[in-house]
């Protein structure tokens, strides 16, 4: 922690800060310049959360040296994490993992039909919401446990892993019985009760970035899960809200590289919610793979015009197949497989 003092800070004020920080168990190194004095502090910085130095007379600025997130940071773990979704499937490796499927599980027949097609196209994870966090309480809220059963059936029938969103901590015990990855949706990124409970499970968690969340806030949310003991966290960039209205959200492609610098956790990109339009999904997907994403999660529906949610941004299975062919070339060009 570096404390920059005001140019007019008095000796009495400096001594007051030194005395206080010593009592807090911090070691201080004072550097007196011509213009101003700087104090470097070493020790358990956490104590400064309760006693913020900013409020002390004479202090201009306090700069933390370490990131506020620890366990998720590259400082904590240098090599990139590989997370086992299933025994034979890992994310964070050379292979870019493709997740695809409908926004919501609507009925058994549709889900099984889509699962067969996306598996054939090259996806290894089937997505589908059984609990849908809809903006309107009058919209389709998902099939609940019935939907989870269809996901499990599709998973066994086609040998494909599954990911589905959990919106309520009370549903966790139910969901872990049926799915391989528990998704936290953008609207719940800062539902700290949910995050803590997910930290106590042994299932991989895919944490989507909040609608208006900074990367730091997102990583702090991931820290909640790791701090409870679950290190199997996959981050998901799904676009953020900006002033732009042409697209549903703005895909923050920078986030892929930024997360790779700051954290060891794998990151996937959701080009469907990031763009909100079928015609834009392919370019966003290519950009994501080129930027170094470890996976993609794409909405696919075989009859988007009949979809109960997000039909406008869903690819049809043939569209998904041709996208996969294009993405193979992009992956190869940057030294990865797909
Ligand atoms: C979804 O994946 O269907 C979804 C609701 O996404 P998000 O939480 O990113 O809006
Ligand atoms: Mn959706």
Coordinates of C-alpha atoms and ligand atoms in Angstrom, one line a residue:
X1 CA 0.0 0.0 0.0
X2 CA 1.4 3.4 -0.9
X3 CA 0.2 6.5 0.9
X4 CA 0.8 9.8 -0.9
X5 CA 0.7 12.8 1.5
X6 CA -0.4 16.3 0.6
X7 CA 2.4 18.8 -0.1
X8 CA 1.4 20.8 3.0
X9 CA 1.3 17.7 5.3
X10 CA 2.9 18.6 8.6
X11 CA 5.4 16.5 10.5
X12 CA 2.8 16.0 13.3
X13 CA 0.4 14.6 10.7
X14 CA 3.1 12.2 9.4
X15 CA 3.9 11.0 12.9
X16 CA 0.2 10.5 13.6
X17 CA -0.1 8.2 10.5
X18 CA 3.1 6.3 11.4
X19 CA 1.9 5.7 14.9
X20 CA -1.5 4.5 13.9
X21 CA -0.2 2.1 11.2
X22 CA 2.4 0.7 13.6
X23 CA -0.4 -0.1 16.0
X24 CA -2.2 -1.9 13.2
X25 CA 0.8 -4.1 12.6
X26 CA 2.0 -2.5 9.4
X27 CA 5.7 -1.7 8.6
X28 CA 6.2 1.8 7.2
X29 CA 8.9 3.1 4.9
X30 CA 8.9 6.8 4.7
X31 CA 10.3 8.5 1.6
X32 CA 10.7 12.3 1.9
X33 CA 10.9 14.1 -1.4
X34 CA 11.3 17.8 -2.1
X35 CA 7.7 18.3 -3.0
X36 CA 6.0 15.7 -0.8
X37 CA 6.3 12.6 1.4
X38 CA 5.3 9.1 0.4
X39 CA 4.8 6.3 2.9
X40 CA 5.1 2.6 1.8
X41 CA 3.2 0.2 4.0
X42 CA 3.9 -3.5 4.3
X43 CA 1.8 -6.0 6.2
X44 CA -1.8 -7.2 6.4
X45 CA -3.5 -4.6 4.3
X46 CA -6.9 -5.9 5.3
X47 CA -6.9 -3.9 8.5
X48 CA -7.1 -0.8 6.4
X49 CA -10.6 -1.7 5.4
X50 CA -11.8 -0.9 8.9
X51 CA -9.4 2.0 9.3
X52 CA -9.2 3.7 5.9
X53 CA -6.1 5.9 5.7
X54 CA -7.9 8.3 3.4
X55 CA -9.6 9.9 6.3
X56 CA -6.4 10.9 8.1
X57 CA -5.4 14.6 8.0
X58 CA -2.5 15.2 5.5
X59 CA -3.3 12.2 3.3
X60 CA -3.9 12.9 -0.4
X61 CA -4.2 9.4 -1.9
X62 CA -3.9 5.8 -0.9
X63 CA -2.9 3.3 -3.6
X64 CA -3.2 -0.5 -3.0
X65 CA -0.4 -2.4 -4.5
X66 CA -2.1 -5.8 -4.5
X67 CA -5.4 -6.5 -6.3
X68 CA -8.3 -6.7 -3.9
X69 CA -9.1 -10.1 -5.3
X70 CA -6.5 -12.6 -4.2
X71 CA -7.4 -16.2 -5.0
X72 CA -8.5 -15.4 -8.6
X73 CA -5.4 -13.3 -9.4
X74 CA -2.4 -14.4 -11.4
X75 CA -0.2 -13.2 -8.6
X76 CA -1.7 -16.1 -6.5
X77 CA -1.5 -18.7 -9.3
X78 CA 0.8 -18.1 -12.3
X79 CA -0.3 -20.9 -14.6
X80 CA -3.8 -20.8 -16.2
X81 CA -6.4 -23.0 -14.5
X82 CA -7.8 -26.0 -16.3
X83 CA -11.2 -26.9 -15.0
X84 CA -12.7 -30.4 -15.4
X85 CA -16.3 -30.1 -16.5
X86 CA -16.4 -33.9 -16.8
X87 CA -13.7 -36.6 -16.6
X88 CA -13.0 -36.3 -20.3
X89 CA -13.6 -32.6 -20.8
X90 CA -11.5 -29.7 -19.5
X91 CA -11.8 -26.0 -20.1
X92 CA -8.7 -23.8 -20.1
X93 CA -6.7 -26.2 -22.2
X94 CA -5.6 -25.8 -25.8
X95 CA -9.0 -26.9 -27.0
X96 CA -11.7 -24.2 -27.2
X97 CA -14.9 -25.6 -25.6
X98 CA -18.1 -25.0 -27.4
X99 CA -21.3 -24.7 -25.4
X100 CA -24.6 -24.4 -27.3
X101 CA -28.3 -24.9 -27.0
X102 CA -31.6 -23.0 -26.5
X103 CA -32.0 -20.1 -24.2
X104 CA -34.6 -22.1 -22.2
X105 CA -35.5 -25.7 -21.9
X106 CA -39.0 -25.6 -23.5
X107 CA -40.0 -29.2 -23.9
X108 CA -38.4 -32.7 -24.1
X109 CA -38.7 -33.1 -27.9
X110 CA -37.2 -29.8 -28.8
X111 CA -34.3 -30.1 -26.4
X112 CA -33.4 -33.6 -27.5
X113 CA -33.6 -32.6 -31.2
X114 CA -31.3 -29.5 -30.6
X115 CA -28.9 -31.5 -28.4
X116 CA -28.4 -34.1 -31.2
X117 CA -27.6 -31.4 -33.7
X118 CA -25.3 -29.3 -31.7
X119 CA -23.3 -32.4 -30.6
X120 CA -23.0 -33.5 -34.2
X121 CA -21.7 -30.0 -35.1
X122 CA -19.0 -30.2 -32.5
X123 CA -20.4 -28.8 -29.2
X124 CA -19.4 -30.6 -26.0
X125 CA -21.7 -28.8 -23.6
X126 CA -25.5 -28.3 -23.9
X127 CA -27.0 -25.1 -22.5
X128 CA -30.6 -24.5 -21.5
X129 CA -32.2 -22.6 -18.7
X130 CA -34.7 -24.4 -16.5
X131 CA -35.0 -21.4 -14.1
X132 CA -35.2 -18.2 -16.2
X133 CA -34.5 -14.8 -14.6
X134 CA -36.9 -12.9 -16.9
X135 CA -37.1 -9.1 -16.9
X136 CA -40.9 -9.4 -16.7
X137 CA -42.6 -11.6 -14.2
X138 CA -45.2 -12.4 -16.8
X139 CA -42.8 -14.0 -19.2
X140 CA -42.0 -17.8 -19.3
X141 CA -40.0 -18.6 -16.2
X142 CA -38.7 -22.0 -17.1
X143 CA -39.8 -25.6 -16.5
X144 CA -37.9 -26.0 -13.2
X145 CA -37.0 -29.6 -12.3
X146 CA -38.8 -31.0 -15.3
X147 CA -36.4 -29.0 -17.5
X148 CA -33.4 -30.3 -15.6
X149 CA -34.6 -33.9 -16.2
X150 CA -34.7 -33.3 -19.9
X151 CA -31.1 -31.9 -19.8
X152 CA -30.0 -35.0 -18.0
X153 CA -31.7 -37.2 -20.5
X154 CA -30.1 -35.4 -23.4
X155 CA -26.7 -35.5 -21.7
X156 CA -26.9 -39.3 -21.2
X157 CA -28.3 -39.9 -24.7
X158 CA -25.8 -37.9 -26.6
X159 CA -22.8 -38.0 -24.3
X160 CA -22.7 -34.2 -23.8
X161 CA -22.1 -32.2 -20.7
X162 CA -24.7 -29.6 -19.5
X163 CA -24.8 -26.1 -18.1
X164 CA -27.9 -24.4 -16.6
X165 CA -28.6 -21.3 -14.6
X166 CA -29.2 -21.3 -10.9
X167 CA -31.1 -18.3 -9.6
X168 CA -31.9 -19.3 -6.0
X169 CA -29.5 -20.8 -3.5
X170 CA -32.3 -23.1 -2.4
X171 CA -32.2 -24.8 -5.8
X172 CA -28.5 -25.7 -5.6
X173 CA -29.0 -29.2 -4.1
X174 CA -31.5 -30.0 -6.9
X175 CA -29.3 -28.6 -9.7
X176 CA -26.1 -30.4 -8.7
X177 CA -28.0 -33.7 -9.2
X178 CA -28.8 -32.9 -12.8
X179 CA -26.2 -30.6 -14.4
X180 CA -22.4 -30.4 -14.8
X181 CA -21.9 -26.7 -14.7
X182 CA -23.9 -24.2 -12.6
X183 CA -24.4 -20.9 -14.4
X184 CA -24.7 -17.6 -12.5
X185 CA -26.6 -15.1 -14.7
X186 CA -25.6 -11.5 -15.3
X187 CA -28.5 -10.3 -13.0
X188 CA -27.1 -12.4 -10.2
X189 CA -23.4 -11.6 -10.4
X190 CA -23.5 -9.7 -7.2
X191 CA -26.0 -12.0 -5.4
X192 CA -23.4 -12.7 -2.7
X193 CA -25.5 -15.2 -0.8
X194 CA -25.8 -17.3 -4.0
X195 CA -22.1 -17.0 -4.7
X196 CA -21.1 -18.1 -1.2
X197 CA -23.4 -21.1 -1.4
X198 CA -21.9 -22.0 -4.8
X199 CA -18.5 -21.8 -3.2
X200 CA -19.5 -24.6 -0.9
X201 CA -20.3 -27.0 -3.8
X202 CA -17.9 -29.1 -5.8
X203 CA -19.4 -28.3 -9.2
X204 CA -17.9 -25.9 -11.7
X205 CA -19.6 -22.5 -11.7
X206 CA -19.8 -20.3 -14.8
X207 CA -20.0 -16.7 -13.6
X208 CA -21.4 -14.3 -16.1
X209 CA -20.4 -10.7 -16.0
X210 CA -23.0 -8.3 -14.6
X211 CA -25.0 -6.1 -16.9
X212 CA -23.0 -3.0 -15.8
X213 CA -20.2 -4.6 -13.9
X214 CA -16.6 -3.6 -14.1
X215 CA -14.0 -6.3 -14.6
X216 CA -12.9 -5.7 -11.0
X217 CA -16.4 -6.2 -9.6
X218 CA -16.7 -9.3 -11.6
X219 CA -13.4 -10.7 -10.3
X220 CA -14.5 -9.8 -6.8
X221 CA -17.6 -11.8 -7.3
X222 CA -15.5 -14.8 -8.4
X223 CA -13.4 -14.3 -5.3
X224 CA -16.6 -15.0 -3.2
X225 CA -16.8 -18.4 -4.8
X226 CA -13.1 -19.3 -4.5
X227 CA -13.0 -18.0 -0.9
X228 CA -15.5 -20.6 0.1
X229 CA -13.3 -23.4 -1.3
X230 CA -14.6 -23.9 -4.9
X231 CA -11.8 -23.0 -7.3
X232 CA -13.6 -24.3 -10.4
X233 CA -14.9 -21.0 -11.7
X234 CA -15.3 -20.1 -15.3
X235 CA -15.8 -16.5 -16.2
X236 CA -18.2 -15.5 -19.0
X237 CA -18.2 -12.2 -20.8
X238 CA -21.7 -11.6 -22.2
X239 CA -21.7 -8.0 -23.2
X240 CA -22.2 -4.9 -21.0
X241 CA -24.7 -2.1 -21.1
X242 CA -23.4 1.0 -22.9
X243 CA -24.9 4.0 -24.7
X244 CA -25.0 2.0 -27.9
X245 CA -28.5 0.8 -28.9
X246 CA -27.8 -1.0 -32.2
X247 CA -26.9 -4.1 -30.3
X248 CA -28.5 -5.7 -27.2
X249 CA -25.3 -5.2 -25.3
X250 CA -21.7 -4.2 -26.2
X251 CA -19.3 -7.1 -26.4
X252 CA -16.3 -6.1 -24.3
X253 CA -13.7 -8.0 -26.3
X254 CA -10.9 -6.3 -24.2
X255 CA -12.3 -8.2 -21.2
X256 CA -10.9 -11.4 -22.6
X257 CA -7.3 -10.2 -22.7
X258 CA -7.7 -8.2 -19.4
X259 CA -9.0 -11.2 -17.6
X260 CA -6.2 -13.3 -19.0
X261 CA -3.6 -10.8 -17.6
X262 CA -5.3 -10.5 -14.2
X263 CA -6.5 -13.9 -13.5
X264 CA -5.7 -17.6 -14.0
X265 CA -9.4 -18.5 -14.5
X266 CA -10.7 -19.6 -17.9
X267 CA -13.0 -17.2 -19.7
X268 CA -15.8 -17.9 -22.2
X269 CA -17.7 -15.5 -24.4
X270 CA -21.4 -15.4 -25.0
X271 CA -21.8 -13.8 -28.5
X272 CA -25.6 -14.3 -28.4
X273 CA -26.5 -12.1 -25.4
X274 CA -23.6 -9.8 -26.3
X275 CA -25.0 -8.9 -29.7
X276 CA -28.7 -9.8 -29.4
X277 CA -28.9 -10.5 -33.2
X278 CA -28.4 -13.7 -35.1
X279 CA -26.6 -12.0 -38.0
X280 CA -23.9 -10.7 -35.6
X281 CA -23.2 -13.9 -33.7
X282 CA -20.6 -15.3 -36.1
X283 CA -18.4 -12.2 -36.2
X284 CA -18.5 -11.8 -32.4
X285 CA -17.6 -15.5 -32.0
X286 CA -14.7 -15.3 -34.4
X287 CA -13.4 -12.2 -32.5
X288 CA -13.7 -14.0 -29.2
X289 CA -11.7 -17.0 -30.3
X290 CA -9.1 -14.8 -31.9
X291 CA -8.8 -12.8 -28.7
X292 CA -8.0 -16.0 -26.7
X293 CA -11.4 -17.1 -25.2
X294 CA -11.3 -20.6 -23.8
X295 CA -14.8 -21.3 -24.9
X296 CA -18.0 -19.9 -26.4
X297 CA -21.6 -20.3 -25.3
X298 CA -24.0 -19.9 -28.2
X299 CA -27.8 -19.9 -28.3
X300 CA -29.1 -22.4 -30.9
X301 CA -32.7 -23.3 -31.6
X302 CA -34.1 -25.4 -34.4
X303 CA -37.2 -23.2 -34.7
X304 CA -36.1 -19.8 -33.5
X305 CA -39.4 -18.3 -34.6
X306 CA -41.2 -20.5 -32.0
X307 CA -38.6 -20.1 -29.2
X308 CA -40.1 -19.0 -25.9
X309 CA -37.1 -16.6 -25.3
X310 CA -34.2 -15.1 -27.3
X311 CA -35.3 -16.5 -30.7
X312 CA -33.9 -13.4 -32.4
X313 CA -30.4 -14.1 -31.3
X314 CA -30.5 -17.9 -31.7
X315 CA -28.7 -19.6 -34.6
X316 CA -30.3 -22.5 -36.4
X317 CA -28.3 -25.7 -36.1
X318 CA -27.0 -25.4 -39.7
X319 CA -25.8 -21.9 -38.9
X320 CA -24.0 -23.2 -35.9
X321 CA -22.4 -26.0 -37.9
X322 CA -21.0 -23.6 -40.4
X323 CA -19.8 -21.3 -37.6
X324 CA -17.9 -24.2 -36.1
X325 CA -16.1 -24.8 -39.4
X326 CA -15.0 -21.2 -39.5
X327 CA -14.0 -21.1 -35.9
X328 CA -11.7 -24.1 -36.4
X329 CA -9.6 -22.0 -38.8
X330 CA -9.4 -19.1 -36.4
X331 CA -8.5 -21.5 -33.5
X332 CA -5.7 -23.1 -35.6
X333 CA -4.4 -19.7 -36.6
X334 CA -3.7 -18.8 -33.0
X335 CA -2.3 -22.2 -32.0
X336 CA -5.4 -23.8 -30.5
X337 CA -7.9 -26.5 -31.4
X338 CA -11.6 -26.6 -31.5
Ligands
LIG1 C1 -28.9 -16.7 -20.5 O1 -27.8 -17.3 -20.6 O2 -29.9 -17.2 -21.1 C2 -29.0 -15.5 -19.8 C3 -30.1 -15.1 -19.2 O3 -27.9 -14.7 -19.9 P1 -27.5 -13.4 -19.1 O4 -27.5 -13.8 -17.6 O5 -26.1 -13.2 -19.6 O6 -28.4 -12.3 -19.4
LIG2 MN1 -31.0 -16.2 -23.4

